[in-house]
Short mmCIF file of C-alpha atoms in Angstrom, two decimals:
data_model
loop_
_atom_site.label_atom_id
_atom_site.label_comp_id
_atom_site.label_asym_id
_atom_site.label_seq_id
_atom_site.Cartn_x
_atom_site.Cartn_y
_atom_site.Cartn_z
CA MET C 76 -85.45 49.98 57.91
CA PRO C 77 -83.19 47.26 59.16
CA SER C 78 -80.94 47.88 62.08
CA GLN C 79 -77.24 48.47 61.56
CA PRO C 80 -76.12 45.02 62.68
CA ASN C 81 -78.48 43.29 60.22
CA PHE C 82 -77.11 45.44 57.38
CA VAL C 83 -73.60 44.44 58.30
CA ARG C 84 -74.62 40.78 58.27
CA ILE C 85 -76.23 41.18 54.88
CA ARG C 86 -73.09 42.85 53.50
CA SER C 87 -70.94 40.12 54.99
CA LEU C 88 -73.15 37.49 53.43
CA GLY C 89 -72.95 39.23 50.05
CA ALA C 90 -69.21 39.35 50.28
CA PHE C 91 -69.15 35.70 51.16
CA VAL C 92 -71.33 34.80 48.20
CA LEU C 93 -69.16 36.88 45.88
CA VAL C 94 -66.01 35.20 47.14
CA ALA C 95 -67.65 31.80 46.79
CA LEU C 96 -68.65 32.57 43.23
CA LEU C 97 -65.11 33.65 42.43
CA LEU C 98 -63.73 30.46 43.95
CA VAL C 99 -66.13 28.29 41.95
CA THR C 100 -65.20 30.12 38.77
CA SER C 101 -61.51 29.61 39.54
CA VAL C 102 -62.03 25.90 40.22
CA ILE C 103 -63.97 25.49 36.98
CA GLY C 104 -61.21 27.29 35.12
CA CYS C 105 -58.63 25.07 36.70
CA SER C 106 -60.63 21.98 35.90
CA GLN C 107 -60.72 23.04 32.25
CA THR C 108 -57.00 23.67 32.09
CA PRO C 109 -56.07 19.98 32.34
CA SER C 110 -58.58 19.33 29.59
CA ALA C 111 -56.79 21.71 27.25
CA SER C 112 -53.46 20.34 28.33
CA SER C 113 -54.73 16.82 27.72
CA SER C 114 -55.65 17.83 24.19
CA GLU C 115 -52.09 18.93 23.54
CA THR C 116 -50.56 15.82 25.07
CA ALA C 117 -52.96 13.71 23.07
CA SER C 118 -50.78 14.25 20.06
CA PRO C 119 -48.29 11.60 21.24
CA SER C 120 -51.15 9.10 21.29
CA ALA C 121 -51.68 9.94 17.61
CA SER C 122 -47.96 9.83 16.88
CA PRO C 123 -47.91 6.26 15.43
CA SER C 124 -50.15 7.47 12.65
CA SER C 125 -48.03 10.59 12.22
CA SER C 126 -44.84 8.51 12.27
CA SER C 127 -46.32 6.13 9.73
CA SER C 128 -47.17 9.02 7.44
CA ALA C 129 -43.70 10.45 7.92
CA ALA C 130 -42.15 7.07 7.11
CA GLU C 131 -44.28 6.77 4.01
CA SER C 132 -43.34 10.23 2.83
CA ALA C 133 -39.64 9.79 3.67
CA PRO C 134 -37.46 9.03 0.63
CA SER C 135 -36.97 5.29 0.12
CA ALA C 136 -33.66 3.62 -0.67
CA PRO C 137 -32.40 4.78 -4.09
CA GLU C 138 -33.55 2.57 -6.95
CA THR C 139 -30.79 3.79 -9.26
CA ARG C 140 -27.11 4.51 -8.93
CA VAL C 141 -24.33 6.00 -11.01
CA PHE C 142 -22.09 3.51 -12.79
CA THR C 143 -18.87 4.43 -14.62
CA ASP C 144 -18.52 2.27 -17.72
CA GLY C 145 -15.58 1.24 -19.90
CA LEU C 146 -15.76 4.45 -21.91
CA GLY C 147 -15.57 6.57 -18.76
CA ARG C 148 -19.24 7.54 -18.96
CA ASP C 149 -21.26 8.02 -15.78
CA VAL C 150 -24.58 6.26 -16.39
CA GLU C 151 -27.57 6.09 -14.06
CA ILE C 152 -28.57 2.44 -13.87
CA PRO C 153 -30.99 0.33 -11.77
CA VAL C 154 -29.60 -0.94 -8.48
CA HIS C 155 -31.17 -4.33 -9.16
CA PRO C 156 -31.84 -4.65 -12.90
CA GLN C 157 -34.48 -7.21 -13.83
CA ARG C 158 -34.57 -7.18 -17.64
CA VAL C 159 -31.08 -7.13 -19.13
CA VAL C 160 -29.97 -7.14 -22.77
CA VAL C 161 -26.31 -7.99 -23.45
CA SER C 162 -24.26 -8.16 -26.61
CA GLU C 163 -21.38 -10.48 -25.68
CA PHE C 164 -21.69 -10.89 -21.93
CA SER C 165 -24.27 -13.60 -21.38
CA SER C 166 -21.67 -15.93 -19.80
CA GLN C 167 -20.84 -13.31 -17.21
CA ALA C 168 -24.53 -12.73 -16.51
CA LEU C 169 -25.22 -16.45 -16.17
CA THR C 170 -22.21 -16.80 -13.86
CA VAL C 171 -23.89 -14.47 -11.35
CA SER C 172 -27.34 -16.07 -11.84
CA VAL C 173 -28.82 -13.45 -14.16
CA LYS C 174 -30.49 -14.76 -17.32
CA PRO C 175 -30.58 -12.02 -19.98
CA ILE C 176 -33.67 -11.40 -22.10
CA GLY C 177 -31.64 -10.55 -25.21
CA LEU C 178 -28.12 -11.21 -26.50
CA GLY C 179 -25.87 -10.91 -29.53
CA PRO C 180 -25.34 -13.74 -32.04
CA ASN C 181 -21.72 -14.38 -31.01
CA ASP C 182 -22.87 -15.57 -27.60
CA LEU C 183 -25.04 -18.19 -29.26
CA LYS C 184 -21.83 -19.80 -30.55
CA ASN C 185 -20.53 -20.44 -27.04
CA ALA C 186 -20.17 -24.20 -26.73
CA PHE C 187 -20.17 -24.07 -22.94
CA THR C 188 -23.32 -22.00 -22.35
CA GLN C 189 -25.54 -22.77 -25.36
CA ALA C 190 -27.81 -25.06 -23.34
CA GLN C 191 -28.58 -22.20 -20.93
CA LEU C 192 -29.38 -19.69 -23.67
CA THR C 193 -32.48 -21.35 -25.12
CA GLY C 194 -35.47 -19.06 -25.38
CA ILE C 195 -33.42 -15.87 -25.28
CA ASP C 196 -33.92 -13.42 -28.14
CA ASP C 197 -31.05 -12.69 -30.52
CA VAL C 198 -30.98 -8.89 -30.90
CA GLY C 199 -28.79 -9.09 -34.00
CA ASP C 200 -25.49 -7.75 -35.25
CA PRO C 201 -25.81 -4.87 -35.88
CA PRO C 202 -28.18 -4.68 -32.92
CA ASN C 203 -31.82 -4.12 -33.84
CA ALA C 204 -33.19 -1.14 -31.90
CA GLU C 205 -36.82 -2.05 -32.54
CA LYS C 206 -36.33 -5.57 -31.26
CA ILE C 207 -34.61 -4.28 -28.15
CA LEU C 208 -37.41 -1.79 -27.60
CA ASP C 209 -39.97 -4.61 -27.73
CA LEU C 210 -38.05 -6.46 -25.00
CA LYS C 211 -38.49 -3.51 -22.60
CA PRO C 212 -35.07 -3.80 -20.92
CA ASP C 213 -34.13 -1.80 -17.85
CA LEU C 214 -30.39 -2.20 -18.54
CA ILE C 215 -28.34 -2.81 -21.71
CA ILE C 216 -24.74 -4.05 -21.60
CA PHE C 217 -22.68 -3.81 -24.80
CA SER C 218 -18.99 -3.90 -25.66
CA GLN C 219 -16.91 -0.75 -25.87
CA TYR C 220 -16.61 -1.14 -29.63
CA MET C 221 -20.31 -0.92 -30.42
CA PRO C 222 -20.59 2.91 -30.56
CA GLU C 223 -17.62 2.98 -32.92
CA ILE C 224 -18.85 0.16 -35.16
CA TYR C 225 -22.58 0.98 -35.09
CA PRO C 226 -22.92 4.65 -34.08
CA ASP C 227 -26.41 5.16 -35.51
CA ALA C 228 -27.85 2.00 -33.99
CA MET C 229 -26.35 2.73 -30.59
CA ALA C 230 -27.64 6.31 -30.65
CA GLN C 231 -31.16 4.87 -30.96
CA ILE C 232 -30.60 2.13 -28.40
CA GLU C 233 -29.30 4.57 -25.79
CA LYS C 234 -32.75 6.18 -25.81
CA ILE C 235 -34.46 2.92 -24.85
CA ALA C 236 -32.77 2.19 -21.51
CA PRO C 237 -29.48 2.87 -19.70
CA VAL C 238 -26.57 1.49 -21.73
CA VAL C 239 -23.17 0.65 -20.25
CA TYR C 240 -20.16 -0.26 -22.39
CA ILE C 241 -17.66 -2.85 -21.16
CA ALA C 242 -13.95 -2.76 -22.03
CA PHE C 243 -12.33 -5.98 -23.24
CA GLU C 244 -9.40 -6.55 -20.91
CA ASP C 245 -8.80 -9.34 -18.43
CA PRO C 246 -11.83 -11.65 -18.89
CA ILE C 247 -11.81 -12.76 -15.25
CA TYR C 248 -10.68 -9.81 -13.19
CA ASP C 249 -11.93 -6.97 -15.38
CA VAL C 250 -14.82 -8.09 -17.59
CA LEU C 251 -16.54 -10.50 -15.20
CA THR C 252 -16.22 -8.21 -12.20
CA THR C 253 -17.41 -5.15 -14.16
CA VAL C 254 -20.46 -6.90 -15.61
CA ALA C 255 -21.26 -8.33 -12.18
CA ASP C 256 -20.99 -4.85 -10.68
CA ALA C 257 -23.42 -3.45 -13.27
CA LEU C 258 -25.84 -6.26 -12.38
CA GLY C 259 -25.48 -5.68 -8.63
CA LYS C 260 -23.92 -9.13 -8.17
CA THR C 261 -20.37 -8.49 -7.00
CA GLU C 262 -20.49 -11.09 -4.22
CA GLU C 263 -21.53 -13.82 -6.65
CA ALA C 264 -18.63 -12.94 -8.97
CA ALA C 265 -16.16 -13.02 -6.07
CA GLU C 266 -17.39 -16.48 -5.08
CA TRP C 267 -16.97 -17.78 -8.66
CA ILE C 268 -13.45 -16.35 -8.87
CA LYS C 269 -12.54 -18.06 -5.63
CA GLY C 270 -13.52 -21.43 -7.09
CA TYR C 271 -11.78 -20.67 -10.38
CA GLU C 272 -8.52 -19.75 -8.67
CA ALA C 273 -8.46 -22.97 -6.66
CA GLU C 274 -8.93 -25.00 -9.83
CA ARG C 275 -6.45 -22.89 -11.80
CA ASP C 276 -3.71 -23.22 -9.21
CA GLN C 277 -3.99 -26.99 -9.26
CA VAL C 278 -3.81 -27.45 -13.04
CA ARG C 279 -1.18 -24.72 -13.43
CA GLU C 280 1.15 -26.59 -11.11
CA GLU C 281 0.61 -29.80 -13.07
CA VAL C 282 1.25 -28.10 -16.42
CA GLN C 283 4.37 -26.27 -15.35
CA GLU C 284 5.79 -29.44 -13.84
CA ALA C 285 5.10 -31.31 -17.09
CA LEU C 286 6.47 -28.60 -19.39
CA GLY C 287 9.55 -27.40 -17.55
CA GLU C 288 11.20 -24.91 -19.93
CA GLN C 289 9.33 -26.06 -23.02
CA THR C 290 7.40 -23.40 -24.91
CA VAL C 291 3.84 -23.61 -26.20
CA SER C 292 2.21 -21.75 -29.09
CA ILE C 293 -1.43 -21.58 -30.06
CA PHE C 294 -2.51 -20.60 -33.56
CA ARG C 295 -5.32 -20.87 -36.05
CA ILE C 296 -5.26 -21.99 -39.67
CA GLN C 297 -7.84 -20.46 -41.99
CA LYS C 298 -8.11 -20.27 -45.75
CA GLY C 299 -5.31 -17.92 -46.81
CA ARG C 300 -4.53 -16.87 -43.24
CA LEU C 301 -2.30 -18.04 -40.39
CA ARG C 302 -2.77 -16.35 -37.00
CA ILE C 303 -0.76 -16.74 -33.81
CA TYR C 304 -2.87 -16.09 -30.71
CA LEU C 305 -1.44 -14.04 -27.90
CA SER C 306 -2.86 -13.58 -24.40
CA THR C 307 -6.61 -13.01 -24.73
CA ASN C 308 -9.16 -14.93 -26.78
CA PHE C 309 -9.05 -18.25 -28.66
CA GLY C 310 -7.30 -19.91 -25.76
CA GLY C 311 -4.58 -17.30 -25.35
CA TYR C 312 -5.68 -16.14 -21.91
CA ALA C 313 -6.21 -19.66 -20.59
CA LEU C 314 -2.80 -20.73 -21.89
CA ARG C 315 -0.79 -17.72 -20.70
CA SER C 316 -2.56 -16.14 -17.72
CA ALA C 317 -4.23 -19.23 -16.29
CA LEU C 318 -1.74 -22.02 -16.99
CA GLY C 319 1.34 -19.83 -17.18
CA ALA C 320 2.69 -21.72 -20.21
CA LYS C 321 5.86 -20.17 -21.57
CA ALA C 322 5.59 -18.61 -25.04
CA PRO C 323 8.25 -18.63 -27.77
CA GLU C 324 10.32 -15.45 -27.77
CA ALA C 325 8.64 -14.05 -30.89
CA VAL C 326 5.22 -14.48 -29.26
CA GLN C 327 6.43 -12.88 -26.03
CA GLU C 328 7.54 -9.85 -28.01
CA GLU C 329 4.11 -9.52 -29.63
CA ILE C 330 2.38 -9.75 -26.24
CA ALA C 331 4.69 -7.07 -24.88
CA LYS C 332 3.62 -4.70 -27.67
CA ALA C 333 -0.08 -4.94 -26.81
CA LYS C 334 -1.10 -6.94 -23.74
CA TRP C 335 -4.76 -7.30 -24.69
CA ALA C 336 -4.30 -7.85 -28.41
CA ASN C 337 -5.96 -10.98 -29.77
CA ALA C 338 -3.57 -12.25 -32.41
CA VAL C 339 -0.98 -11.42 -35.01
CA GLU C 340 -1.12 -12.67 -38.58
CA ILE C 341 2.06 -14.17 -39.98
CA SER C 342 3.25 -15.73 -43.20
CA LEU C 343 3.92 -19.46 -43.33
CA GLU C 344 7.63 -18.73 -43.74
CA LYS C 345 7.69 -17.13 -40.26
CA LEU C 346 5.99 -20.06 -38.55
CA PRO C 347 9.26 -21.57 -37.24
CA GLU C 348 9.88 -18.36 -35.26
CA TYR C 349 6.46 -18.49 -33.58
CA ALA C 350 6.01 -22.25 -33.24
CA GLY C 351 6.63 -23.61 -29.73
CA ASP C 352 8.01 -26.93 -28.57
CA LYS C 353 4.37 -27.88 -28.27
CA MET C 354 1.74 -26.53 -30.68
CA LEU C 355 -1.99 -26.09 -30.14
CA VAL C 356 -3.75 -25.78 -33.50
CA ILE C 357 -7.27 -24.47 -34.11
CA VAL C 358 -8.64 -25.54 -37.48
CA ALA C 359 -12.08 -26.47 -38.75
CA GLY C 360 -12.68 -30.17 -39.31
CA GLU C 361 -13.85 -29.63 -42.86
CA GLY C 362 -14.19 -27.00 -45.58
CA ASP C 363 -11.69 -24.46 -46.87
CA ASP C 364 -9.83 -24.15 -43.58
CA GLN C 365 -9.21 -27.89 -43.40
CA ASP C 366 -8.07 -27.84 -47.02
CA GLU C 367 -5.58 -25.10 -46.10
CA TYR C 368 -4.20 -27.21 -43.26
CA GLN C 369 -3.83 -30.25 -45.48
CA ALA C 370 -1.78 -28.18 -47.91
CA ILE C 371 0.43 -26.78 -45.11
CA LYS C 372 1.10 -30.11 -43.40
CA ASP C 373 2.54 -31.54 -46.60
CA THR C 374 5.21 -28.83 -46.81
CA ALA C 375 8.83 -29.42 -45.81
CA LEU C 376 8.64 -26.39 -43.52
CA TRP C 377 5.80 -27.91 -41.48
CA LYS C 378 7.48 -31.27 -41.24
CA SER C 379 10.66 -29.63 -39.96
CA LEU C 380 9.00 -28.08 -36.89
CA PRO C 381 10.17 -29.73 -33.60
CA ALA C 382 6.58 -30.09 -32.33
CA VAL C 383 5.59 -31.90 -35.52
CA LYS C 384 8.61 -34.20 -35.45
CA ASN C 385 8.04 -35.03 -31.77
CA GLY C 386 4.32 -35.60 -32.08
CA ASP C 387 3.49 -32.61 -29.87
CA VAL C 388 0.82 -31.01 -32.05
CA TYR C 389 -2.66 -30.89 -30.49
CA PHE C 390 -5.81 -29.95 -32.43
CA LEU C 391 -8.52 -27.89 -30.76
CA ASP C 392 -12.23 -27.62 -31.52
CA THR C 393 -12.93 -24.26 -33.15
CA LEU C 394 -16.34 -23.89 -31.51
CA LYS C 395 -14.97 -24.42 -28.02
CA TYR C 396 -12.28 -21.78 -28.44
CA TYR C 397 -14.32 -19.14 -30.23
CA ASN C 398 -15.19 -17.02 -27.17
CA SER C 399 -13.02 -15.47 -24.48
CA ASP C 400 -15.45 -15.17 -21.57
CA ASN C 401 -14.75 -16.44 -18.07
CA VAL C 402 -16.64 -19.73 -18.58
CA THR C 403 -14.75 -20.50 -21.79
CA VAL C 404 -11.45 -19.63 -20.10
CA ARG C 405 -12.11 -22.01 -17.24
CA GLU C 406 -13.22 -24.92 -19.42
CA THR C 407 -10.53 -24.57 -22.09
CA MET C 408 -7.92 -24.16 -19.38
CA LYS C 409 -8.78 -27.62 -18.11
CA GLU C 410 -8.81 -29.11 -21.60
CA MET C 411 -5.41 -27.67 -22.54
CA ALA C 412 -3.98 -28.78 -19.21
CA ALA C 413 -5.06 -32.34 -19.94
CA LEU C 414 -3.46 -32.19 -23.39
CA LEU C 415 -0.18 -30.71 -22.21
CA THR C 416 0.20 -33.11 -19.29
CA GLY C 417 -0.73 -36.19 -21.29
CA LYS C 418 -3.92 -36.81 -19.32
CA ALA C 419 -6.29 -36.25 -22.23
CA PRO C 420 -8.03 -39.42 -23.40
#
């Protein structure tokens, strides 16, 4: 049996070993703790992948937007349409560098844009829904009158792609800007208008200086019909809004009744009331309309008109004045200015 002191030493040694074991265990535990903590902080090192996934799953910029059209309808349309069908707005589209894939037959008569419309499908009048479907448009732009004139056709066409209807008001500041907005090209339209206004201001000053207080009328002779144009199409907008030419009192009264009306039909007997000091006449060069003019010009009434007696009657090309888009306005404005100031060849 060991002596008492040896027993104490053995117990002390055992206690020491036990303490040592506890310390080692604690150290090992502590050495593992940073490992676990490192695993948690490793997530930032993986964050680029997580951020990339989050970015990919985050909603992208909207590809559509809500557009309020000329009939007050809110229509969801593409932000940047790529395949556009128009009825009567190809000039506006071309102005902002958008070439439509389909258009109405009236646009094909535009003397100023015909060369740019080659290869574009005519969708017909009434518009052909099947033809439009084949074109696979992502946006369709038609006039406000189409649902009223062709309700069944438009009901079918509205199922093909978003359709917006454009109101016929001011061809520069309403129609052009609205079509450009629908096409996502407002800046391009603003730039065109800036150039137009500079040109308009110059020729307007020249015309008003040349005319003074003289009045100008613009009218069309057709077989069995005489129409005085007001302030919109067939040169009316270019003459009144662009050049600021003064209208005879009877024409002013008609414009006051309906600002955006096209024309008013009159009898030959009323022509002296509507004829200006200078007269711009739209008549076909041949056919029934020309025959009608030949009959009118031989009448005593025609020969008594001041513009006729003074040699101030100017004949306009029907094809040039058929449309009322912004391009036609700008070009006919310049032509009429040359006529009224005596600068035309």
